[in-house]
XYZ file of C-alpha atoms in Angstrom:
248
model
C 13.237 -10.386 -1.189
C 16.385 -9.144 0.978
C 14.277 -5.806 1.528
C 11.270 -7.637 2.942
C 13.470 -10.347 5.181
C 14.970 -6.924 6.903
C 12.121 -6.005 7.053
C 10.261 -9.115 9.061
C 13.378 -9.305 10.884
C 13.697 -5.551 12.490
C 9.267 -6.834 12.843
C 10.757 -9.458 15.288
C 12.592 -7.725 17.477
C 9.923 -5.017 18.379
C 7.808 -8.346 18.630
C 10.583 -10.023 21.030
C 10.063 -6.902 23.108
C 6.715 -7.146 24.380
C 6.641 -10.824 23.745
C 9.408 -11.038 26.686
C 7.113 -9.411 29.043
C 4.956 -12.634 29.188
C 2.041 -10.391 29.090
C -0.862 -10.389 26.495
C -0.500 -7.562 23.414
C -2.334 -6.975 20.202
C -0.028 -7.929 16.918
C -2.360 -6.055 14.664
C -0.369 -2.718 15.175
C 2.591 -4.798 13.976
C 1.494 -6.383 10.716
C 0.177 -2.542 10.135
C 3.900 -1.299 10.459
C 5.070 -4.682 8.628
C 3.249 -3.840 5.741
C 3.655 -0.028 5.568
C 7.793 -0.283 5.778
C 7.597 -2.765 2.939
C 5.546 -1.085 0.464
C 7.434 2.286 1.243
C 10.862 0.607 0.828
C 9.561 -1.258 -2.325
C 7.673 1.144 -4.075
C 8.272 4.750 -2.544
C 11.879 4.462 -2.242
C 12.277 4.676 1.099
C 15.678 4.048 2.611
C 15.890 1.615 5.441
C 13.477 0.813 8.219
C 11.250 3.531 9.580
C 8.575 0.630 11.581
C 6.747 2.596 14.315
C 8.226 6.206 13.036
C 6.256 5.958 9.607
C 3.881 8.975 9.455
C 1.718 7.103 6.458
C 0.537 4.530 8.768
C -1.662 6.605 10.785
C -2.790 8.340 7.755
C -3.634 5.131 6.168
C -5.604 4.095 9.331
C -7.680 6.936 9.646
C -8.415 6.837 5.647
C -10.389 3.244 6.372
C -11.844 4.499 9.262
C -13.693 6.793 7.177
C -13.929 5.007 4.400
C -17.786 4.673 2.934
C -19.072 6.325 6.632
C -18.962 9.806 5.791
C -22.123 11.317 4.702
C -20.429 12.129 0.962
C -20.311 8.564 0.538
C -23.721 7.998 1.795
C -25.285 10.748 -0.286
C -23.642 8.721 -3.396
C -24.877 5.391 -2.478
C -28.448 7.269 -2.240
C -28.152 9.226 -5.440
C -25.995 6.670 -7.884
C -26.084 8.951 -10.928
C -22.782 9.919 -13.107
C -23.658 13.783 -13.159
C -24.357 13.804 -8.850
C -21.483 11.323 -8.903
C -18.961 13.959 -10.142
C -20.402 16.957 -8.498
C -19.804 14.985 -5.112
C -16.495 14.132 -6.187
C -15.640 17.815 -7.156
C -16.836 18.896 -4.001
C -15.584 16.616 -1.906
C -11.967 17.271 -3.075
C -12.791 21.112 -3.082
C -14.097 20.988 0.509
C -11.561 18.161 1.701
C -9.264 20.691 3.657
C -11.929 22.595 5.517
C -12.986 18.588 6.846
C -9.876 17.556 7.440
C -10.286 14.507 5.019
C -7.426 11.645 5.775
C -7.476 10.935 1.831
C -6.612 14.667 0.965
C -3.813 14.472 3.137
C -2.273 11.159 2.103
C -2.593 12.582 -1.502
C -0.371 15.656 -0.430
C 1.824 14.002 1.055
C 2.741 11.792 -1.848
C 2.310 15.057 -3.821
C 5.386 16.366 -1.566
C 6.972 13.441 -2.180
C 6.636 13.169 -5.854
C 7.715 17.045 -6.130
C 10.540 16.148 -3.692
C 11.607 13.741 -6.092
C 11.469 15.431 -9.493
C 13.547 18.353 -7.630
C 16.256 15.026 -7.267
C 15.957 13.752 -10.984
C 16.808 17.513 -11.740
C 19.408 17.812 -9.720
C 20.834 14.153 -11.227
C 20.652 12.801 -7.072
C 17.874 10.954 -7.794
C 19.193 7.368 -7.378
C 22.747 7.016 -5.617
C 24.969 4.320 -6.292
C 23.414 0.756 -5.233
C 19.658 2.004 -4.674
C 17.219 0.220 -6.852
C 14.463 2.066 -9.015
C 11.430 2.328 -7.356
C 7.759 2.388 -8.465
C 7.997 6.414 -8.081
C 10.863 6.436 -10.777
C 9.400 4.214 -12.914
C 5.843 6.507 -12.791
C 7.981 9.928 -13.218
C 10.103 8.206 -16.684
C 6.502 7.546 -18.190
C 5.350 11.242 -17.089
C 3.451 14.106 -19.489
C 2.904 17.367 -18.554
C 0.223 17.515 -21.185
C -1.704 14.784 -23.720
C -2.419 15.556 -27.755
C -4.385 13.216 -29.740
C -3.300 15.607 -33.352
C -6.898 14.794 -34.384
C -6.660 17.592 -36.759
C -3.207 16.028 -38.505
C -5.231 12.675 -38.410
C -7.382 14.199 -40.470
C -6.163 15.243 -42.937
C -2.850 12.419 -43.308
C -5.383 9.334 -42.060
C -2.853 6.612 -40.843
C -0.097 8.451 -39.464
C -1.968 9.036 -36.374
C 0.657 8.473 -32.827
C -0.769 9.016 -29.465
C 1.629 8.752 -26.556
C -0.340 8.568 -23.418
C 1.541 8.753 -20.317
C 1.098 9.150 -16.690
C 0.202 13.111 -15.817
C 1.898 14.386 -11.970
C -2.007 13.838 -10.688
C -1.879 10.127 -12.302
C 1.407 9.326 -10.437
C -0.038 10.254 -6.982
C -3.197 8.197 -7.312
C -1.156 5.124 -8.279
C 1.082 5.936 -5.328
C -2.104 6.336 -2.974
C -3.479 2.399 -4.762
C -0.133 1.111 -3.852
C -0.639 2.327 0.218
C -4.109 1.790 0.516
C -4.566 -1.911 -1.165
C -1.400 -3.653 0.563
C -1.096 -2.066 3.326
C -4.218 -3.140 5.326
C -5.203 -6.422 3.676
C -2.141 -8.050 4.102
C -2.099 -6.663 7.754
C -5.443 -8.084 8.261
C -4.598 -11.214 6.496
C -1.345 -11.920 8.951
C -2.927 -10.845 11.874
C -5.750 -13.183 11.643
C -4.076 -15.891 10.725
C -1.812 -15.565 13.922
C -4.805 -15.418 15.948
C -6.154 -18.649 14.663
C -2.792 -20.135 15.069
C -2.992 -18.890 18.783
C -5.698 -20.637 19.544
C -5.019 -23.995 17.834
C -1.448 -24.822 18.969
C -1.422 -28.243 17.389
C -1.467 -27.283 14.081
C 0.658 -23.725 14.843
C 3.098 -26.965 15.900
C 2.858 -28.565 12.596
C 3.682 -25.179 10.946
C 6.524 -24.545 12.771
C 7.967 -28.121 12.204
C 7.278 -27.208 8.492
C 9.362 -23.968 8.356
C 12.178 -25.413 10.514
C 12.719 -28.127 7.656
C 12.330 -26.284 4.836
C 13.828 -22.996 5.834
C 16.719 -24.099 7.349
C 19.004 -21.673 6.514
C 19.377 -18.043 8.366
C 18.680 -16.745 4.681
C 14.946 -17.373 3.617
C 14.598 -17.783 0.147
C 11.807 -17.122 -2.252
C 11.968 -20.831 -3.486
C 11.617 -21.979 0.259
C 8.546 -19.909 0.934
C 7.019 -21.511 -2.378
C 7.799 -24.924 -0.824
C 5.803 -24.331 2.243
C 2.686 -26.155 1.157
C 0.982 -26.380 5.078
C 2.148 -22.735 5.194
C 0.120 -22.058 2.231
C -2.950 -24.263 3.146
C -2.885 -21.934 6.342
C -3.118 -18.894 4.970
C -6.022 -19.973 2.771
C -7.900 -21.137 5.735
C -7.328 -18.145 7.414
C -8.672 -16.161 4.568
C -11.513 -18.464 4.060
C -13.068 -17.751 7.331
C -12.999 -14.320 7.488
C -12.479 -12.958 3.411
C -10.322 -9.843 3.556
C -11.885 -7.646 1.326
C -15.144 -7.689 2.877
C -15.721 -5.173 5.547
């Protein structure tokens, strides 16, 4: 909760900015950066803010933007069979460098930072005194190198049969890439519609505020307060009920 106030609050004074100006601006690039810092901070173990100096934000951008309008994705939709399924797949991720693919690239640049991060746990720097575990540390303590069923022991001492299955380096970078991908631009979308609603109904963007101002009184929001902001959370549904996020 602290990590995501800082957050909203370093959000607010790149908003006060442009906001000062008395000019009209587009908030979506903000929620974008919003979202982005949290997840990385959360999950990736970034330390501190990095809001319009994050590389994965463009990354992540460009990875919708191509998302299901390549012809790859097109030829699957046309030919919807496992075998043609997995030959696409294989050669998308073979030919993925030569076409400059945005999802090749965000997948080596977790790689990087995966690798960068093992090279840490090695070393024993991997988490300094005060930093919380992340979602990275967490993957890399339930990591394999390799999986064994011991079918053949199985056989022949039925019962005694003990499969460990844990996450492979490959496994840890496509949770990683879930983690960017399914927060990042939903909730983006989510909080930059809503604002635009609220912009142009300033009665009830009244009503909010008055809300917030009583029950979040202090400088320090907590995670009780936010639960206690019933209009708050009647907005937001709203918001999403007119335009549903995960539709494109």
């Amino acid at each position: 909760m602290p990590t995501v106030d800082d957050s909203v609050n370093v959000m607010m004074t790149h908003l006060k900015k442009v906001a000062d100006s008395g000019k009209a601006f587009n908030i979506h690039p903000y929620f974008h950066e919003l979202t982005m810092d949290v997840i990385c901070r959360i999950a990736m173990g970034q330390r501190g803010t990095r809001q319009f100096e994050n590389p994965h934000v463009d990354v992540c951008k460009r990875v919708f933007a191509h998302f299901g309008v390549d012809r790859l994705s097109t030829f699957a939709f046309l030919f919807p069979f496992d075998w043609f399924i997995w030959c696409l797949r294989r050669f998308a991720f073979v030919t993925a460098n030569l076409r400059k693919a945005p999802f090749k690239e965000l997948l080596d640049i977790l790689r990087k930072e995966i690798k960068e991060r093992k090279e840490l746990r090695v070393e024993g720097k991997n988490v300094q005194e005060g930093d919380r575990i992340d979602f990275i540390d967490l993957f890399l303590d339930a990591e394999a190198s390799e999986i064994s069923d011991h079918n053949g022991d199985y056989m022949q001492n039925k019962g005694s049969l003990k499969v460990a299955k844990k996450m492979t380096t490959d496994e840890i970078g496509a949770q990683c890439f879930v983690f960017l991908l399914a927060g990042f631009d939903t909730t983006a979308n989510t909080l930059a519609n809503t604002m635009f609603f609220l912009a142009k109904d300033p009665e009830r963007q009244k009503i909010l505020q008055s809300e917030i101002d009583e029950v979040c009184s202090d400088e320090d929001v907590t995670y009780e307060q936010l639960q206690s902001l019933k209009y708050g959370d009647a907005v937001m549904k709203e918001a999403l009920r007119m335009i549903p996020i995960a539709a494109l």
